Amino acid sequence: PPCNSRGTAFVPPNTTMPWMWMSKGYGKGYGKGYGKGKGGKSRLAGPPEQKIWLGNLPADLKWKELQTHIDELGTKSAWVEVFGGKSAGTGAVVFKSAEDAQTALAAINGSTIKDQQITADTWVPRPKEEAPATADGAAAPAVVPVA
């Protein structure tokens, strides 16, 4: 490549040099392997004893408002999430221990935020659907209907 007066390679300004961004950790071989921010680890992962489901939440409620409300009731939350879409009006709270979750459940259930009474219940994980078993106990193969 052409050189400048100091004998170094001349690169026009405002151009990207692949070897520069790869040396800063943006190339292959770095990162956690979760892709472009989709998928990844869920913050709601963990034992269900530490989680509480919340219902009857106001539609315009933000997670920070809910976190402040829960913390004011006496138990510090580890993670708060307000769901939207088809699950609008519901949310989840994660605590550091099962004891904190049980204490908070009693305090949160029936409390009022933005003139709405919150319903709180224990977190029940969704059961995994399995294929029906055959007579010999093995899982039945998936059958695709032919049109």
Short mmCIF file of N, CA and C in Angstrom, two decimals, residues 2-105:
data_model
loop_
_atom_site.label_atom_id
_atom_site.label_comp_id
_atom_site.label_asym_id
_atom_site.label_seq_id
_atom_site.Cartn_x
_atom_site.Cartn_y
_atom_site.Cartn_z
N PRO A 2 0.31 2.34 -0.45
CA PRO A 2 1.08 3.58 -0.46
C PRO A 2 1.43 4.02 0.96
N CYS A 3 2.59 4.66 1.10
CA CYS A 3 3.07 5.07 2.42
C CYS A 3 3.02 6.59 2.53
N ASN A 4 2.91 7.05 3.76
CA ASN A 4 3.00 8.49 3.99
C ASN A 4 4.46 8.86 4.27
N SER A 5 4.70 10.09 4.72
CA SER A 5 6.07 10.54 4.90
C SER A 5 6.80 9.81 6.03
N ARG A 6 6.07 9.19 6.97
CA ARG A 6 6.71 8.47 8.06
C ARG A 6 6.95 7.00 7.73
N GLY A 7 6.56 6.58 6.57
CA GLY A 7 6.79 5.20 6.17
C GLY A 7 5.72 4.23 6.62
N THR A 8 4.62 4.77 7.14
CA THR A 8 3.51 3.89 7.54
C THR A 8 2.47 3.85 6.45
N ALA A 9 1.65 2.84 6.48
CA ALA A 9 0.63 2.69 5.44
C ALA A 9 -0.36 3.84 5.51
N PHE A 10 -0.69 4.37 4.35
CA PHE A 10 -1.66 5.45 4.27
C PHE A 10 -3.06 4.87 4.13
N VAL A 11 -3.96 5.27 5.02
CA VAL A 11 -5.35 4.86 4.93
C VAL A 11 -6.18 6.12 4.88
N PRO A 12 -7.04 6.26 3.87
CA PRO A 12 -7.86 7.47 3.77
C PRO A 12 -8.72 7.64 5.03
N PRO A 13 -8.97 8.88 5.44
CA PRO A 13 -9.80 9.10 6.63
C PRO A 13 -11.23 8.58 6.43
N ASN A 14 -11.90 8.30 7.54
CA ASN A 14 -13.29 7.81 7.55
C ASN A 14 -13.46 6.49 6.81
N THR A 15 -12.46 5.65 6.84
CA THR A 15 -12.61 4.32 6.28
C THR A 15 -12.40 3.32 7.40
N THR A 16 -13.04 2.20 7.29
CA THR A 16 -12.87 1.19 8.33
C THR A 16 -11.80 0.22 7.91
N MET A 17 -11.01 -0.15 8.87
CA MET A 17 -9.97 -1.12 8.62
C MET A 17 -10.33 -2.37 9.41
N PRO A 18 -10.60 -3.48 8.74
CA PRO A 18 -11.07 -4.66 9.44
C PRO A 18 -10.16 -5.13 10.55
N TRP A 19 -8.84 -5.01 10.38
CA TRP A 19 -7.94 -5.50 11.41
C TRP A 19 -8.05 -4.65 12.68
N MET A 20 -8.51 -3.39 12.58
CA MET A 20 -8.63 -2.55 13.77
C MET A 20 -9.83 -2.96 14.61
N TRP A 21 -10.98 -3.15 13.97
CA TRP A 21 -12.16 -3.49 14.79
C TRP A 21 -12.10 -4.91 15.29
N MET A 22 -11.38 -5.79 14.62
CA MET A 22 -11.24 -7.16 15.13
C MET A 22 -10.32 -7.20 16.35
N SER A 23 -9.31 -6.32 16.37
CA SER A 23 -8.40 -6.32 17.51
C SER A 23 -9.04 -5.74 18.76
N LYS A 24 -10.16 -5.04 18.61
CA LYS A 24 -10.85 -4.46 19.76
C LYS A 24 -11.96 -5.36 20.29
N GLY A 25 -12.05 -6.59 19.79
CA GLY A 25 -13.02 -7.53 20.32
C GLY A 25 -14.33 -7.58 19.58
N TYR A 26 -14.42 -6.92 18.40
CA TYR A 26 -15.67 -6.93 17.66
C TYR A 26 -15.73 -8.02 16.62
N GLY A 27 -14.67 -8.76 16.44
CA GLY A 27 -14.64 -9.79 15.41
C GLY A 27 -15.08 -11.13 15.95
N LYS A 28 -14.73 -12.17 15.25
CA LYS A 28 -15.12 -13.52 15.66
C LYS A 28 -14.34 -13.95 16.89
N GLY A 29 -14.95 -14.81 17.67
CA GLY A 29 -14.26 -15.39 18.80
C GLY A 29 -14.47 -14.66 20.11
N TYR A 30 -15.18 -13.54 20.13
CA TYR A 30 -15.42 -12.79 21.35
C TYR A 30 -16.92 -12.78 21.65
N GLY A 31 -17.28 -12.50 22.85
CA GLY A 31 -18.69 -12.40 23.22
C GLY A 31 -19.20 -13.66 23.85
N LYS A 32 -20.48 -13.65 24.15
CA LYS A 32 -21.11 -14.76 24.86
C LYS A 32 -21.88 -15.70 23.93
N GLY A 33 -21.95 -15.38 22.66
CA GLY A 33 -22.61 -16.28 21.72
C GLY A 33 -24.12 -16.18 21.70
N TYR A 34 -24.68 -15.07 22.20
CA TYR A 34 -26.13 -14.93 22.20
C TYR A 34 -26.66 -14.21 20.98
N GLY A 35 -25.81 -13.87 20.06
CA GLY A 35 -26.29 -13.21 18.85
C GLY A 35 -26.43 -11.72 19.05
N LYS A 36 -27.40 -11.14 18.35
CA LYS A 36 -27.57 -9.69 18.35
C LYS A 36 -28.60 -9.23 19.38
N GLY A 37 -28.51 -9.73 20.57
CA GLY A 37 -29.41 -9.27 21.61
C GLY A 37 -30.73 -10.01 21.68
N LYS A 38 -30.94 -10.98 20.84
CA LYS A 38 -32.19 -11.74 20.85
C LYS A 38 -31.92 -13.08 21.51
N GLY A 39 -32.86 -13.56 22.26
CA GLY A 39 -32.67 -14.85 22.92
C GLY A 39 -31.95 -14.65 24.23
N GLY A 40 -30.70 -14.90 24.28
CA GLY A 40 -29.90 -14.65 25.46
C GLY A 40 -30.43 -15.29 26.72
N LYS A 41 -29.94 -14.84 27.83
CA LYS A 41 -30.39 -15.36 29.11
C LYS A 41 -31.60 -14.55 29.58
N SER A 42 -32.58 -15.21 30.09
CA SER A 42 -33.75 -14.54 30.61
C SER A 42 -33.49 -14.11 32.04
N ARG A 43 -33.92 -12.92 32.40
CA ARG A 43 -33.76 -12.45 33.77
C ARG A 43 -34.76 -13.13 34.69
N LEU A 44 -35.79 -13.76 34.12
CA LEU A 44 -36.77 -14.48 34.93
C LEU A 44 -36.36 -15.92 35.17
N ALA A 45 -35.15 -16.28 34.75
CA ALA A 45 -34.67 -17.64 34.98
C ALA A 45 -34.34 -17.80 36.46
N GLY A 46 -34.56 -18.99 36.96
CA GLY A 46 -34.27 -19.25 38.36
C GLY A 46 -35.39 -20.06 38.99
N PRO A 47 -35.26 -20.38 40.26
CA PRO A 47 -36.27 -21.20 40.91
C PRO A 47 -37.61 -20.46 41.05
N PRO A 48 -38.72 -21.15 40.83
CA PRO A 48 -40.04 -20.49 40.90
C PRO A 48 -40.39 -20.03 42.32
N GLU A 49 -39.73 -20.54 43.35
CA GLU A 49 -40.02 -20.13 44.72
C GLU A 49 -39.62 -18.68 44.97
N GLN A 50 -38.74 -18.14 44.13
CA GLN A 50 -38.28 -16.77 44.30
C GLN A 50 -39.06 -15.77 43.46
N LYS A 51 -40.09 -16.23 42.75
CA LYS A 51 -40.83 -15.38 41.83
C LYS A 51 -42.28 -15.21 42.27
N ILE A 52 -42.84 -14.07 41.92
CA ILE A 52 -44.25 -13.77 42.20
C ILE A 52 -44.88 -13.28 40.90
N TRP A 53 -46.09 -13.76 40.62
CA TRP A 53 -46.87 -13.28 39.48
C TRP A 53 -47.78 -12.17 39.97
N LEU A 54 -47.90 -11.11 39.18
CA LEU A 54 -48.77 -9.99 39.53
C LEU A 54 -49.82 -9.80 38.45
N GLY A 55 -51.04 -9.51 38.88
CA GLY A 55 -52.13 -9.27 37.95
C GLY A 55 -52.86 -7.99 38.30
N ASN A 56 -53.74 -7.56 37.38
CA ASN A 56 -54.56 -6.35 37.52
C ASN A 56 -53.68 -5.10 37.65
N LEU A 57 -52.59 -5.07 36.89
CA LEU A 57 -51.72 -3.89 36.88
C LEU A 57 -52.26 -2.86 35.90
N PRO A 58 -52.12 -1.57 36.19
CA PRO A 58 -52.57 -0.54 35.24
C PRO A 58 -51.81 -0.66 33.92
N ALA A 59 -52.49 -0.34 32.84
CA ALA A 59 -51.89 -0.49 31.51
C ALA A 59 -50.69 0.43 31.30
N ASP A 60 -50.69 1.60 31.92
CA ASP A 60 -49.61 2.56 31.71
C ASP A 60 -48.51 2.46 32.77
N LEU A 61 -48.51 1.40 33.56
CA LEU A 61 -47.53 1.23 34.63
C LEU A 61 -46.16 0.87 34.05
N LYS A 62 -45.13 1.52 34.53
CA LYS A 62 -43.76 1.24 34.12
C LYS A 62 -43.08 0.38 35.18
N TRP A 63 -42.04 -0.36 34.79
CA TRP A 63 -41.38 -1.28 35.71
C TRP A 63 -40.75 -0.54 36.89
N LYS A 64 -40.26 0.66 36.66
CA LYS A 64 -39.61 1.41 37.73
C LYS A 64 -40.63 1.82 38.79
N GLU A 65 -41.84 2.19 38.37
CA GLU A 65 -42.91 2.55 39.31
C GLU A 65 -43.29 1.33 40.15
N LEU A 66 -43.38 0.17 39.50
CA LEU A 66 -43.73 -1.05 40.22
C LEU A 66 -42.62 -1.43 41.20
N GLN A 67 -41.38 -1.29 40.79
CA GLN A 67 -40.25 -1.61 41.67
C GLN A 67 -40.26 -0.70 42.89
N THR A 68 -40.51 0.58 42.70
CA THR A 68 -40.57 1.52 43.82
C THR A 68 -41.70 1.14 44.78
N HIS A 69 -42.86 0.79 44.23
CA HIS A 69 -44.00 0.39 45.06
C HIS A 69 -43.67 -0.85 45.90
N ILE A 70 -43.06 -1.84 45.28
CA ILE A 70 -42.73 -3.09 45.99
C ILE A 70 -41.67 -2.83 47.06
N ASP A 71 -40.67 -2.04 46.73
CA ASP A 71 -39.61 -1.75 47.70
C ASP A 71 -40.14 -0.95 48.89
N GLU A 72 -41.14 -0.09 48.66
CA GLU A 72 -41.74 0.68 49.74
C GLU A 72 -42.55 -0.22 50.68
N LEU A 73 -43.00 -1.36 50.19
CA LEU A 73 -43.78 -2.28 51.03
C LEU A 73 -42.88 -3.08 51.98
N GLY A 74 -41.56 -2.97 51.83
CA GLY A 74 -40.67 -3.56 52.81
C GLY A 74 -39.73 -4.64 52.34
N THR A 75 -39.87 -5.14 51.12
CA THR A 75 -38.98 -6.19 50.64
C THR A 75 -38.29 -5.72 49.36
N LYS A 76 -36.97 -5.83 49.34
CA LYS A 76 -36.19 -5.40 48.18
C LYS A 76 -36.29 -6.44 47.07
N SER A 77 -36.68 -5.99 45.88
CA SER A 77 -36.81 -6.89 44.74
C SER A 77 -35.49 -6.96 43.98
N ALA A 78 -35.24 -8.12 43.35
CA ALA A 78 -34.03 -8.30 42.54
C ALA A 78 -34.30 -7.96 41.08
N TRP A 79 -35.51 -8.23 40.60
CA TRP A 79 -35.88 -7.99 39.20
C TRP A 79 -37.38 -7.78 39.11
N VAL A 80 -37.80 -6.77 38.35
CA VAL A 80 -39.21 -6.47 38.17
C VAL A 80 -39.47 -6.37 36.68
N GLU A 81 -40.56 -6.97 36.24
CA GLU A 81 -40.92 -6.89 34.83
C GLU A 81 -42.42 -6.71 34.70
N VAL A 82 -42.81 -5.75 33.84
CA VAL A 82 -44.22 -5.51 33.53
C VAL A 82 -44.41 -5.99 32.10
N PHE A 83 -45.32 -6.93 31.91
CA PHE A 83 -45.53 -7.52 30.60
C PHE A 83 -46.45 -6.66 29.75
N GLY A 84 -46.27 -6.76 28.44
CA GLY A 84 -47.12 -6.04 27.49
C GLY A 84 -47.70 -7.03 26.49
N GLY A 85 -48.32 -6.50 25.45
CA GLY A 85 -48.90 -7.36 24.41
C GLY A 85 -50.09 -8.14 24.92
N LYS A 86 -50.12 -9.45 24.61
CA LYS A 86 -51.23 -10.29 25.06
C LYS A 86 -51.26 -10.43 26.57
N SER A 87 -50.12 -10.24 27.23
CA SER A 87 -50.02 -10.38 28.68
C SER A 87 -50.08 -9.04 29.40
N ALA A 88 -50.61 -8.00 28.73
CA ALA A 88 -50.68 -6.67 29.34
C ALA A 88 -51.52 -6.73 30.61
N GLY A 89 -51.11 -5.96 31.60
CA GLY A 89 -51.81 -5.95 32.88
C GLY A 89 -51.26 -6.95 33.87
N THR A 90 -50.22 -7.67 33.48
CA THR A 90 -49.58 -8.63 34.37
C THR A 90 -48.09 -8.32 34.47
N GLY A 91 -47.45 -8.93 35.44
CA GLY A 91 -46.03 -8.71 35.63
C GLY A 91 -45.43 -9.80 36.48
N ALA A 92 -44.15 -9.68 36.74
CA ALA A 92 -43.43 -10.66 37.56
C ALA A 92 -42.38 -9.94 38.38
N VAL A 93 -42.14 -10.48 39.56
CA VAL A 93 -41.11 -9.94 40.45
C VAL A 93 -40.25 -11.10 40.91
N VAL A 94 -38.93 -10.91 40.88
CA VAL A 94 -38.00 -11.93 41.35
C VAL A 94 -37.31 -11.38 42.59
N PHE A 95 -37.17 -12.24 43.61
CA PHE A 95 -36.52 -11.86 44.86
C PHE A 95 -35.27 -12.71 45.05
N LYS A 96 -34.42 -12.30 45.99
CA LYS A 96 -33.16 -13.01 46.21
C LYS A 96 -33.34 -14.33 46.94
N SER A 97 -34.43 -14.47 47.69
CA SER A 97 -34.66 -15.72 48.42
C SER A 97 -36.16 -16.04 48.42
N ALA A 98 -36.47 -17.30 48.71
CA ALA A 98 -37.86 -17.74 48.78
C ALA A 98 -38.57 -17.08 49.96
N GLU A 99 -37.84 -16.82 51.05
CA GLU A 99 -38.44 -16.17 52.22
C GLU A 99 -38.86 -14.74 51.88
N ASP A 100 -38.00 -14.03 51.15
CA ASP A 100 -38.34 -12.67 50.72
C ASP A 100 -39.57 -12.68 49.83
N ALA A 101 -39.67 -13.67 48.95
CA ALA A 101 -40.81 -13.77 48.05
C ALA A 101 -42.11 -14.00 48.83
N GLN A 102 -42.08 -14.86 49.84
CA GLN A 102 -43.28 -15.14 50.64
C GLN A 102 -43.69 -13.92 51.46
N THR A 103 -42.72 -13.21 52.01
CA THR A 103 -43.01 -11.99 52.77
C THR A 103 -43.63 -10.94 51.86
N ALA A 104 -43.06 -10.77 50.67
CA ALA A 104 -43.56 -9.78 49.73
C ALA A 104 -44.93 -10.16 49.18
N LEU A 105 -45.17 -11.45 49.00
CA LEU A 105 -46.47 -11.90 48.47
C LEU A 105 -47.60 -11.44 49.38
#
